[in-house]
Amino acid sequence: DMATRLRKTRRLRGGRHMGWGQVGQHRASGHKGGLGVTGMKKHHRSSMMMYEPDHYGHDIPKTPHPNIIKKWASLRDLDDLFTKFGKEEGGKKIIDLESAGYDKLLGGGKITNAYSVKVKQFTASAEEKLKAVGGEVLSNNG
């Protein structure tokens, strides 16, 4: 058999007589599925999602609130956290929540042990309950 690459067919592939019939078929704007951004929500949706995922919507100029709390702990968690991150120095039980990746201490739950907790932010009730059992909050911003 003759090799495919040597057949006359190979020469004709890109010409006007093969594939889409006579002149101009498959060529004009009518074959694009519309002009410009037509069909982005309909028949061109998949290509829009693939190549232009940010096509819709807008960027907000600034973050809604600069002070975003990402990770927090309640007082009831302190016993567990002490076994994980805590250390005793000079008779004080110190928990460094800051370096443990916690942003804020909340006042949920009951507490019996006196801890010195190092943390960026804390609620009033958390501080109150800690002080009531002889603990303290160590914070750089207040």
mmCIF file of N, CA and C in Angstrom:
data_model
loop_
_atom_site.group_PDB
_atom_site.id
_atom_site.type_symbol
_atom_site.label_atom_id
_atom_site.label_comp_id
_atom_site.label_asym_id
_atom_site.label_seq_id
_atom_site.Cartn_x
_atom_site.Cartn_y
_atom_site.Cartn_z
ATOM 1 N N ASP A 1 0.829 -1.211 0.000
ATOM 2 C CA ASP A 1 0.000 0.000 0.000
ATOM 3 C C ASP A 1 0.855 1.248 0.000
ATOM 4 N N MET A 2 0.278 2.302 -0.602
ATOM 5 C CA MET A 2 1.003 3.572 -0.638
ATOM 6 C C MET A 2 0.973 4.251 0.733
ATOM 7 N N ALA A 3 2.083 4.883 1.095
ATOM 8 C CA ALA A 3 2.138 5.596 2.364
ATOM 9 C C ALA A 3 1.194 6.797 2.322
ATOM 10 N N THR A 4 0.520 7.063 3.452
ATOM 11 C CA THR A 4 -0.461 8.144 3.493
ATOM 12 C C THR A 4 0.159 9.482 3.090
ATOM 13 N N ARG A 5 1.384 9.700 3.489
ATOM 14 C CA ARG A 5 1.993 11.000 3.220
ATOM 15 C C ARG A 5 2.248 11.232 1.735
ATOM 16 N N LEU A 6 2.221 10.170 0.966
ATOM 17 C CA LEU A 6 2.469 10.332 -0.463
ATOM 18 C C LEU A 6 1.187 10.461 -1.283
ATOM 19 N N ARG A 7 0.047 10.282 -0.637
ATOM 20 C CA ARG A 7 -1.202 10.338 -1.379
ATOM 21 C C ARG A 7 -1.538 11.756 -1.812
ATOM 22 N N LYS A 8 -2.285 11.865 -2.881
ATOM 23 C CA LYS A 8 -2.715 13.153 -3.402
ATOM 24 C C LYS A 8 -3.576 13.905 -2.369
ATOM 25 N N THR A 9 -4.301 13.115 -1.554
ATOM 26 C CA THR A 9 -5.174 13.675 -0.531
ATOM 27 C C THR A 9 -4.468 14.682 0.373
ATOM 28 N N ARG A 10 -3.210 14.411 0.698
ATOM 29 C CA ARG A 10 -2.478 15.271 1.624
ATOM 30 C C ARG A 10 -2.388 16.688 1.068
ATOM 31 N N ARG A 11 -2.194 16.800 -0.264
ATOM 32 C CA ARG A 11 -2.076 18.118 -0.895
ATOM 33 C C ARG A 11 -3.371 18.901 -0.825
ATOM 34 N N LEU A 12 -4.488 18.168 -0.837
ATOM 35 C CA LEU A 12 -5.785 18.831 -0.950
ATOM 36 C C LEU A 12 -6.359 19.284 0.387
ATOM 37 N N ARG A 13 -5.795 18.775 1.453
ATOM 38 C CA ARG A 13 -6.392 18.993 2.779
ATOM 39 C C ARG A 13 -6.716 20.461 3.084
ATOM 40 N N GLY A 14 -5.775 21.373 2.859
ATOM 41 C CA GLY A 14 -6.026 22.758 3.248
ATOM 42 C C GLY A 14 -6.763 23.560 2.194
ATOM 43 N N GLY A 15 -7.028 22.939 1.049
ATOM 44 C CA GLY A 15 -7.643 23.679 -0.056
ATOM 45 C C GLY A 15 -9.134 23.859 0.085
ATOM 46 N N ARG A 16 -9.730 24.492 -0.911
ATOM 47 C CA ARG A 16 -11.143 24.814 -0.803
ATOM 48 C C ARG A 16 -12.047 23.649 -1.174
ATOM 49 N N HIS A 17 -11.491 22.569 -1.724
ATOM 50 C CA HIS A 17 -12.350 21.490 -2.198
ATOM 51 C C HIS A 17 -12.431 20.322 -1.242
ATOM 52 N N MET A 18 -11.831 20.458 -0.084
ATOM 53 C CA MET A 18 -11.855 19.313 0.797
ATOM 54 C C MET A 18 -12.237 19.745 2.199
ATOM 55 N N GLY A 19 -13.106 19.002 2.817
ATOM 56 C CA GLY A 19 -13.435 19.301 4.199
ATOM 57 C C GLY A 19 -14.709 20.080 4.304
ATOM 58 N N TRP A 20 -14.669 21.384 4.002
ATOM 59 C CA TRP A 20 -15.877 22.172 4.168
ATOM 60 C C TRP A 20 -16.489 22.565 2.828
ATOM 61 N N GLY A 21 -16.294 21.714 1.809
ATOM 62 C CA GLY A 21 -17.002 21.919 0.554
ATOM 63 C C GLY A 21 -16.517 23.131 -0.205
ATOM 64 N N GLN A 22 -17.439 23.831 -0.869
ATOM 65 C CA GLN A 22 -17.056 24.956 -1.714
ATOM 66 C C GLN A 22 -16.611 26.172 -0.915
ATOM 67 N N VAL A 23 -16.231 27.205 -1.601
ATOM 68 C CA VAL A 23 -15.607 28.387 -1.009
ATOM 69 C C VAL A 23 -16.354 28.958 0.200
ATOM 70 N N GLY A 24 -15.586 29.307 1.202
ATOM 71 C CA GLY A 24 -16.128 30.150 2.274
ATOM 72 C C GLY A 24 -16.868 29.444 3.377
ATOM 73 N N GLN A 25 -17.163 28.164 3.219
ATOM 74 C CA GLN A 25 -17.878 27.526 4.315
ATOM 75 C C GLN A 25 -16.928 27.379 5.499
ATOM 76 N N HIS A 26 -17.436 27.614 6.701
ATOM 77 C CA HIS A 26 -16.625 27.487 7.909
ATOM 78 C C HIS A 26 -15.653 28.639 8.054
ATOM 79 N N ARG A 27 -15.869 29.724 7.309
ATOM 80 C CA ARG A 27 -14.886 30.792 7.337
ATOM 81 C C ARG A 27 -15.357 32.057 8.047
ATOM 82 N N ALA A 28 -16.543 32.498 7.769
ATOM 83 C CA ALA A 28 -16.957 33.839 8.178
ATOM 84 C C ALA A 28 -17.406 33.922 9.633
ATOM 85 N N SER A 29 -17.778 35.143 10.055
ATOM 86 C CA SER A 29 -18.121 35.380 11.455
ATOM 87 C C SER A 29 -19.327 34.565 11.897
ATOM 88 N N GLY A 30 -20.140 34.175 10.946
ATOM 89 C CA GLY A 30 -21.308 33.370 11.298
ATOM 90 C C GLY A 30 -20.928 32.029 11.866
ATOM 91 N N HIS A 31 -19.694 31.615 11.657
ATOM 92 C CA HIS A 31 -19.262 30.311 12.147
ATOM 93 C C HIS A 31 -18.559 30.405 13.500
ATOM 94 N N LYS A 32 -18.479 31.618 14.033
ATOM 95 C CA LYS A 32 -17.769 31.790 15.303
ATOM 96 C C LYS A 32 -18.675 31.597 16.500
ATOM 97 N N GLY A 33 -19.983 31.519 16.245
ATOM 98 C CA GLY A 33 -20.909 31.471 17.372
ATOM 99 C C GLY A 33 -21.152 32.870 17.877
ATOM 100 N N GLY A 34 -20.987 33.876 17.027
ATOM 101 C CA GLY A 34 -21.266 35.256 17.411
ATOM 102 C C GLY A 34 -20.010 36.094 17.449
ATOM 103 N N LEU A 35 -20.199 37.416 17.454
ATOM 104 C CA LEU A 35 -19.075 38.342 17.483
ATOM 105 C C LEU A 35 -18.653 38.654 18.910
ATOM 106 N N GLY A 36 -17.380 38.884 19.093
ATOM 107 C CA GLY A 36 -16.892 39.374 20.385
ATOM 108 C C GLY A 36 -17.160 38.419 21.527
ATOM 109 N N VAL A 37 -17.805 38.949 22.593
ATOM 110 C CA VAL A 37 -18.008 38.131 23.795
ATOM 111 C C VAL A 37 -19.384 37.469 23.811
ATOM 112 N N THR A 38 -19.991 37.355 22.652
ATOM 113 C CA THR A 38 -21.288 36.698 22.555
ATOM 114 C C THR A 38 -21.224 35.281 23.127
ATOM 115 N N GLY A 39 -22.285 34.893 23.811
ATOM 116 C CA GLY A 39 -22.410 33.509 24.242
ATOM 117 C C GLY A 39 -21.561 33.108 25.426
ATOM 118 N N MET A 40 -21.011 34.073 26.145
ATOM 119 C CA MET A 40 -20.176 33.715 27.294
ATOM 120 C C MET A 40 -20.987 33.022 28.388
ATOM 121 N N LYS A 41 -22.286 33.327 28.441
ATOM 122 C CA LYS A 41 -23.122 32.662 29.441
ATOM 123 C C LYS A 41 -23.861 31.477 28.838
ATOM 124 N N LYS A 42 -23.739 31.291 27.542
ATOM 125 C CA LYS A 42 -24.466 30.202 26.886
ATOM 126 C C LYS A 42 -23.490 29.229 26.240
ATOM 127 N N HIS A 43 -23.341 29.302 24.918
ATOM 128 C CA HIS A 43 -22.599 28.259 24.224
ATOM 129 C C HIS A 43 -21.086 28.404 24.322
ATOM 130 N N HIS A 44 -20.589 29.571 24.760
ATOM 131 C CA HIS A 44 -19.138 29.698 24.940
ATOM 132 C C HIS A 44 -18.730 29.638 26.403
ATOM 133 N N ARG A 45 -19.669 29.216 27.232
ATOM 134 C CA ARG A 45 -19.394 29.238 28.668
ATOM 135 C C ARG A 45 -18.153 28.429 29.041
ATOM 136 N N SER A 46 -18.024 27.248 28.492
ATOM 137 C CA SER A 46 -16.901 26.401 28.911
ATOM 138 C C SER A 46 -15.564 27.024 28.553
ATOM 139 N N SER A 47 -15.488 27.664 27.377
ATOM 140 C CA SER A 47 -14.217 28.284 27.021
ATOM 141 C C SER A 47 -13.965 29.514 27.887
ATOM 142 N N MET A 48 -15.038 30.203 28.261
ATOM 143 C CA MET A 48 -14.877 31.364 29.138
ATOM 144 C C MET A 48 -14.339 30.919 30.503
ATOM 145 N N MET A 49 -14.896 29.834 31.028
ATOM 146 C CA MET A 49 -14.429 29.348 32.332
ATOM 147 C C MET A 49 -12.979 28.898 32.263
ATOM 148 N N MET A 50 -12.606 28.373 31.118
ATOM 149 C CA MET A 50 -11.266 27.849 30.974
ATOM 150 C C MET A 50 -10.239 28.960 30.781
ATOM 151 N N TYR A 51 -10.531 29.856 29.858
ATOM 152 C CA TYR A 51 -9.521 30.849 29.478
ATOM 153 C C TYR A 51 -9.683 32.198 30.168
ATOM 154 N N GLU A 52 -10.885 32.516 30.645
ATOM 155 C CA GLU A 52 -11.104 33.800 31.300
ATOM 156 C C GLU A 52 -11.965 33.652 32.537
ATOM 157 N N PRO A 53 -11.486 32.928 33.539
ATOM 158 C CA PRO A 53 -12.329 32.674 34.709
ATOM 159 C C PRO A 53 -12.723 33.947 35.455
ATOM 160 N N ASP A 54 -11.958 35.021 35.303
ATOM 161 C CA ASP A 54 -12.274 36.265 36.014
ATOM 162 C C ASP A 54 -13.061 37.231 35.137
ATOM 163 N N HIS A 55 -13.697 36.719 34.108
ATOM 164 C CA HIS A 55 -14.396 37.574 33.148
ATOM 165 C C HIS A 55 -15.481 38.421 33.811
ATOM 166 N N TYR A 56 -16.231 37.813 34.726
ATOM 167 C CA TYR A 56 -17.318 38.545 35.376
ATOM 168 C C TYR A 56 -16.900 39.048 36.745
ATOM 169 N N GLY A 57 -17.636 40.025 37.247
ATOM 170 C CA GLY A 57 -17.366 40.549 38.573
ATOM 171 C C GLY A 57 -16.302 41.624 38.535
ATOM 172 N N HIS A 58 -15.919 42.113 39.707
ATOM 173 C CA HIS A 58 -14.915 43.170 39.779
ATOM 174 C C HIS A 58 -14.106 42.996 41.049
ATOM 175 N N ASP A 59 -12.939 43.623 41.088
ATOM 176 C CA ASP A 59 -12.103 43.573 42.274
ATOM 177 C C ASP A 59 -12.504 44.690 43.214
ATOM 178 N N ILE A 60 -12.559 44.385 44.517
ATOM 179 C CA ILE A 60 -12.872 45.443 45.460
ATOM 180 C C ILE A 60 -11.585 46.201 45.769
ATOM 181 N N PRO A 61 -11.676 47.522 45.926
ATOM 182 C CA PRO A 61 -10.478 48.323 46.093
ATOM 183 C C PRO A 61 -9.693 48.023 47.360
ATOM 184 N N LYS A 62 -10.373 47.694 48.450
ATOM 185 C CA LYS A 62 -9.638 47.368 49.663
ATOM 186 C C LYS A 62 -10.366 46.252 50.405
ATOM 187 N N THR A 63 -9.659 45.599 51.294
ATOM 188 C CA THR A 63 -10.288 44.525 52.054
ATOM 189 C C THR A 63 -11.348 45.131 52.967
ATOM 190 N N PRO A 64 -12.448 44.412 53.191
ATOM 191 C CA PRO A 64 -13.547 44.961 53.975
ATOM 192 C C PRO A 64 -13.128 45.337 55.389
ATOM 193 N N HIS A 65 -12.271 44.539 56.000
ATOM 194 C CA HIS A 65 -11.835 44.847 57.357
ATOM 195 C C HIS A 65 -10.414 44.340 57.520
ATOM 196 N N PRO A 66 -9.492 45.206 57.908
ATOM 197 C CA PRO A 66 -8.097 44.793 57.958
ATOM 198 C C PRO A 66 -7.805 43.788 59.069
ATOM 199 N N ASN A 67 -8.678 43.752 60.086
ATOM 200 C CA ASN A 67 -8.396 42.951 61.266
ATOM 201 C C ASN A 67 -9.148 41.628 61.187
ATOM 202 N N ILE A 68 -8.617 40.685 60.412
ATOM 203 C CA ILE A 68 -9.320 39.431 60.225
ATOM 204 C C ILE A 68 -8.771 38.392 61.200
ATOM 205 N N ILE A 69 -9.650 37.854 62.030
ATOM 206 C CA ILE A 69 -9.238 36.830 62.979
ATOM 207 C C ILE A 69 -9.226 35.503 62.252
ATOM 208 N N LYS A 70 -8.086 34.864 62.226
ATOM 209 C CA LYS A 70 -7.992 33.630 61.464
ATOM 210 C C LYS A 70 -8.118 32.400 62.358
ATOM 211 N N LYS A 71 -7.499 32.450 63.534
ATOM 212 C CA LYS A 71 -7.507 31.263 64.373
ATOM 213 C C LYS A 71 -7.630 31.697 65.826
ATOM 214 N N TRP A 72 -8.553 31.079 66.540
ATOM 215 C CA TRP A 72 -8.737 31.491 67.924
ATOM 216 C C TRP A 72 -8.882 30.279 68.837
ATOM 217 N N ALA A 73 -8.745 30.552 70.126
ATOM 218 C CA ALA A 73 -8.876 29.487 71.121
ATOM 219 C C ALA A 73 -9.718 30.000 72.263
ATOM 220 N N SER A 74 -10.469 29.113 72.905
ATOM 221 C CA SER A 74 -11.263 29.495 74.072
ATOM 222 C C SER A 74 -10.514 29.096 75.333
ATOM 223 N N LEU A 75 -10.957 29.662 76.466
ATOM 224 C CA LEU A 75 -10.311 29.334 77.742
ATOM 225 C C LEU A 75 -10.361 27.837 78.014
ATOM 226 N N ARG A 76 -11.481 27.181 77.635
ATOM 227 C CA ARG A 76 -11.627 25.753 77.918
ATOM 228 C C ARG A 76 -10.549 24.909 77.223
ATOM 229 N N ASP A 77 -9.915 25.492 76.186
ATOM 230 C CA ASP A 77 -8.883 24.747 75.453
ATOM 231 C C ASP A 77 -7.501 24.876 76.089
ATOM 232 N N LEU A 78 -7.372 25.772 77.065
ATOM 233 C CA LEU A 78 -6.038 26.103 77.559
ATOM 234 C C LEU A 78 -5.300 24.912 78.175
ATOM 235 N N ASP A 79 -6.041 24.024 78.875
ATOM 236 C CA ASP A 79 -5.374 22.864 79.477
ATOM 237 C C ASP A 79 -4.699 22.018 78.402
ATOM 238 N N ASP A 80 -5.439 21.769 77.316
ATOM 239 C CA ASP A 80 -4.875 20.975 76.216
ATOM 240 C C ASP A 80 -3.711 21.708 75.563
ATOM 241 N N LEU A 81 -3.892 23.012 75.386
ATOM 242 C CA LEU A 81 -2.870 23.807 74.721
ATOM 243 C C LEU A 81 -1.598 23.882 75.563
ATOM 244 N N PHE A 82 -1.783 23.865 76.893
ATOM 245 C CA PHE A 82 -0.607 23.923 77.755
ATOM 246 C C PHE A 82 0.229 22.658 77.597
ATOM 247 N N THR A 83 -0.449 21.499 77.519
ATOM 248 C CA THR A 83 0.305 20.255 77.351
ATOM 249 C C THR A 83 1.038 20.251 76.010
ATOM 250 N N LYS A 84 0.451 20.961 75.025
ATOM 251 C CA LYS A 84 1.046 20.973 73.689
ATOM 252 C C LYS A 84 2.154 22.027 73.567
ATOM 253 N N PHE A 85 1.833 23.275 73.951
ATOM 254 C CA PHE A 85 2.764 24.387 73.715
ATOM 255 C C PHE A 85 3.336 25.020 74.977
ATOM 256 N N GLY A 86 2.787 24.653 76.152
ATOM 257 C CA GLY A 86 3.122 25.389 77.373
ATOM 258 C C GLY A 86 4.477 25.045 77.959
ATOM 259 N N LYS A 87 4.960 25.968 78.817
ATOM 260 C CA LYS A 87 6.191 25.685 79.544
ATOM 261 C C LYS A 87 6.124 26.424 80.887
ATOM 262 N N GLU A 88 6.850 25.901 81.878
ATOM 263 C CA GLU A 88 6.853 26.548 83.193
ATOM 264 C C GLU A 88 8.145 27.314 83.388
ATOM 265 N N GLU A 89 7.998 28.574 83.770
ATOM 266 C CA GLU A 89 9.166 29.400 84.049
ATOM 267 C C GLU A 89 8.940 30.144 85.357
ATOM 268 N N GLY A 90 9.805 29.902 86.291
ATOM 269 C CA GLY A 90 9.707 30.603 87.572
ATOM 270 C C GLY A 90 8.357 30.420 88.248
ATOM 271 N N GLY A 91 7.845 29.183 88.226
ATOM 272 C CA GLY A 91 6.569 28.913 88.888
ATOM 273 C C GLY A 91 5.357 29.375 88.098
ATOM 274 N N LYS A 92 5.572 29.978 86.933
ATOM 275 C CA LYS A 92 4.445 30.433 86.103
ATOM 276 C C LYS A 92 4.218 29.446 84.966
ATOM 277 N N LYS A 93 2.944 29.172 84.712
ATOM 278 C CA LYS A 93 2.621 28.324 83.562
ATOM 279 C C LYS A 93 2.373 29.228 82.362
ATOM 280 N N ILE A 94 3.290 29.203 81.418
ATOM 281 C CA ILE A 94 3.209 30.123 80.279
ATOM 282 C C ILE A 94 2.778 29.378 79.010
ATOM 283 N N ILE A 95 1.772 29.941 78.346
ATOM 284 C CA ILE A 95 1.354 29.405 77.046
ATOM 285 C C ILE A 95 1.559 30.499 76.008
ATOM 286 N N ASP A 96 2.404 30.213 75.020
ATOM 287 C CA ASP A 96 2.638 31.195 73.954
ATOM 288 C C ASP A 96 1.746 30.857 72.759
ATOM 289 N N LEU A 97 0.521 31.414 72.770
ATOM 290 C CA LEU A 97 -0.427 31.128 71.686
ATOM 291 C C LEU A 97 0.005 31.813 70.391
ATOM 292 N N GLU A 98 0.728 32.915 70.550
ATOM 293 C CA GLU A 98 1.132 33.692 69.372
ATOM 294 C C GLU A 98 1.997 32.851 68.445
ATOM 295 N N SER A 99 3.048 32.258 69.015
ATOM 296 C CA SER A 99 3.944 31.462 68.176
ATOM 297 C C SER A 99 3.294 30.141 67.772
ATOM 298 N N ALA A 100 2.211 29.759 68.505
ATOM 299 C CA ALA A 100 1.492 28.530 68.134
ATOM 300 C C ALA A 100 0.510 28.799 66.996
ATOM 301 N N GLY A 101 0.426 30.065 66.579
ATOM 302 C CA GLY A 101 -0.405 30.401 65.424
ATOM 303 C C GLY A 101 -1.816 30.842 65.751
ATOM 304 N N TYR A 102 -2.095 31.109 67.019
ATOM 305 C CA TYR A 102 -3.433 31.584 67.392
ATOM 306 C C TYR A 102 -3.452 33.107 67.422
ATOM 307 N N ASP A 103 -4.555 33.679 66.931
ATOM 308 C CA ASP A 103 -4.651 35.134 66.874
ATOM 309 C C ASP A 103 -5.403 35.728 68.055
ATOM 310 N N LYS A 104 -6.364 34.968 68.599
ATOM 311 C CA LYS A 104 -7.212 35.572 69.621
ATOM 312 C C LYS A 104 -7.624 34.549 70.667
ATOM 313 N N LEU A 105 -7.773 35.036 71.912
ATOM 314 C CA LEU A 105 -8.236 34.184 73.002
ATOM 315 C C LEU A 105 -9.649 34.602 73.366
ATOM 316 N N LEU A 106 -10.568 33.635 73.314
ATOM 317 C CA LEU A 106 -11.966 33.911 73.652
ATOM 318 C C LEU A 106 -12.274 33.376 75.041
ATOM 319 N N GLY A 107 -13.367 33.855 75.630
ATOM 320 C CA GLY A 107 -13.648 33.540 77.033
ATOM 321 C C GLY A 107 -14.590 32.380 77.267
ATOM 322 N N GLY A 108 -14.683 31.456 76.316
ATOM 323 C CA GLY A 108 -15.629 30.347 76.466
ATOM 324 C C GLY A 108 -15.153 29.307 77.464
ATOM 325 N N GLY A 109 -16.074 28.761 78.241
ATOM 326 C CA GLY A 109 -15.764 27.653 79.140
ATOM 327 C C GLY A 109 -15.258 28.094 80.506
ATOM 328 N N LYS A 110 -15.000 27.089 81.355
ATOM 329 C CA LYS A 110 -14.517 27.360 82.714
ATOM 330 C C LYS A 110 -13.025 27.079 82.757
ATOM 331 N N ILE A 111 -12.372 27.703 83.732
ATOM 332 C CA ILE A 111 -10.921 27.516 83.843
ATOM 333 C C ILE A 111 -10.544 27.429 85.314
ATOM 334 N N THR A 112 -9.603 26.518 85.652
ATOM 335 C CA THR A 112 -9.201 26.363 87.052
ATOM 336 C C THR A 112 -7.731 26.700 87.258
ATOM 337 N N ASN A 113 -6.892 26.411 86.273
ATOM 338 C CA ASN A 113 -5.464 26.667 86.412
ATOM 339 C C ASN A 113 -5.115 28.103 86.046
ATOM 340 N N ALA A 114 -4.108 28.642 86.720
ATOM 341 C CA ALA A 114 -3.655 30.001 86.426
ATOM 342 C C ALA A 114 -2.577 29.942 85.348
ATOM 343 N N TYR A 115 -2.891 30.464 84.187
ATOM 344 C CA TYR A 115 -1.921 30.480 83.088
ATOM 345 C C TYR A 115 -1.532 31.910 82.761
ATOM 346 N N SER A 116 -0.293 32.092 82.305
ATOM 347 C CA SER A 116 0.106 33.352 81.684
ATOM 348 C C SER A 116 0.057 33.107 80.180
ATOM 349 N N VAL A 117 -0.884 33.758 79.531
ATOM 350 C CA VAL A 117 -1.114 33.482 78.115
ATOM 351 C C VAL A 117 -0.589 34.622 77.266
ATOM 352 N N LYS A 118 0.292 34.279 76.320
ATOM 353 C CA LYS A 118 0.803 35.295 75.403
ATOM 354 C C LYS A 118 -0.013 35.213 74.118
ATOM 355 N N VAL A 119 -0.726 36.283 73.809
ATOM 356 C CA VAL A 119 -1.602 36.263 72.638
ATOM 357 C C VAL A 119 -1.811 37.689 72.134
ATOM 358 N N LYS A 120 -2.029 37.838 70.817
ATOM 359 C CA LYS A 120 -2.193 39.178 70.236
ATOM 360 C C LYS A 120 -3.480 39.852 70.711
ATOM 361 N N GLN A 121 -4.584 39.108 70.646
ATOM 362 C CA GLN A 121 -5.879 39.705 70.977
ATOM 363 C C GLN A 121 -6.638 38.811 71.940
ATOM 364 N N PHE A 122 -7.538 39.421 72.711
ATOM 365 C CA PHE A 122 -8.327 38.646 73.671
ATOM 366 C C PHE A 122 -9.603 39.418 73.984
ATOM 367 N N THR A 123 -10.618 38.682 74.409
ATOM 368 C CA THR A 123 -11.871 39.350 74.782
ATOM 369 C C THR A 123 -11.806 39.740 76.249
ATOM 370 N N ALA A 124 -12.689 40.652 76.622
ATOM 371 C CA ALA A 124 -12.720 41.134 78.002
ATOM 372 C C ALA A 124 -13.035 39.986 78.960
ATOM 373 N N SER A 125 -13.988 39.114 78.561
ATOM 374 C CA SER A 125 -14.385 38.018 79.451
ATOM 375 C C SER A 125 -13.243 37.017 79.633
ATOM 376 N N ALA A 126 -12.437 36.845 78.577
ATOM 377 C CA ALA A 126 -11.305 35.927 78.681
ATOM 378 C C ALA A 126 -10.317 36.442 79.717
ATOM 379 N N GLU A 127 -10.034 37.745 79.640
ATOM 380 C CA GLU A 127 -9.088 38.350 80.584
ATOM 381 C C GLU A 127 -9.634 38.277 82.012
ATOM 382 N N GLU A 128 -10.912 38.559 82.143
ATOM 383 C CA GLU A 128 -11.582 38.567 83.439
ATOM 384 C C GLU A 128 -11.474 37.204 84.115
ATOM 385 N N LYS A 129 -11.852 36.149 83.381
ATOM 386 C CA LYS A 129 -11.849 34.796 83.931
ATOM 387 C C LYS A 129 -10.434 34.335 84.275
ATOM 388 N N LEU A 130 -9.479 34.723 83.417
ATOM 389 C CA LEU A 130 -8.086 34.340 83.680
ATOM 390 C C LEU A 130 -7.596 34.970 84.974
ATOM 391 N N LYS A 131 -7.891 36.271 85.126
ATOM 392 C CA LYS A 131 -7.423 36.985 86.323
ATOM 393 C C LYS A 131 -8.100 36.451 87.588
ATOM 394 N N ALA A 132 -9.347 35.991 87.436
ATOM 395 C CA ALA A 132 -10.104 35.480 88.574
ATOM 396 C C ALA A 132 -9.445 34.247 89.189
ATOM 397 N N VAL A 133 -8.737 33.454 88.375
ATOM 398 C CA VAL A 133 -8.054 32.268 88.913
ATOM 399 C C VAL A 133 -6.561 32.523 89.104
ATOM 400 N N GLY A 134 -6.164 33.799 88.971
ATOM 401 C CA GLY A 134 -4.770 34.152 89.218
ATOM 402 C C GLY A 134 -3.865 34.113 88.001
ATOM 403 N N GLY A 135 -4.468 34.081 86.815
ATOM 404 C CA GLY A 135 -3.664 34.088 85.600
ATOM 405 C C GLY A 135 -3.521 35.484 85.049
ATOM 406 N N GLU A 136 -2.938 35.588 83.862
ATOM 407 C CA GLU A 136 -2.772 36.904 83.240
ATOM 408 C C GLU A 136 -2.654 36.759 81.734
ATOM 409 N N VAL A 137 -2.935 37.881 81.049
ATOM 410 C CA VAL A 137 -2.768 37.895 79.596
ATOM 411 C C VAL A 137 -1.543 38.738 79.268
ATOM 412 N N LEU A 138 -0.608 38.161 78.533
ATOM 413 C CA LEU A 138 0.559 38.920 78.075
ATOM 414 C C LEU A 138 0.320 39.274 76.617
ATOM 415 N N SER A 139 0.199 40.568 76.353
ATOM 416 C CA SER A 139 -0.070 40.994 74.980
ATOM 417 C C SER A 139 0.765 42.212 74.658
ATOM 418 N N ASN A 140 1.248 42.315 73.410
ATOM 419 C CA ASN A 140 2.072 43.478 73.064
ATOM 420 C C ASN A 140 1.222 44.707 72.778
ATOM 421 N N ASN A 141 -0.028 44.488 72.384
ATOM 422 C CA ASN A 141 -0.850 45.666 72.038
ATOM 423 C C ASN A 141 -1.936 45.927 73.067
ATOM 424 N N GLY A 142 -1.622 45.846 74.324
ATOM 425 C CA GLY A 142 -2.617 46.177 75.318
ATOM 426 C C GLY A 142 -2.596 45.126 76.384
#
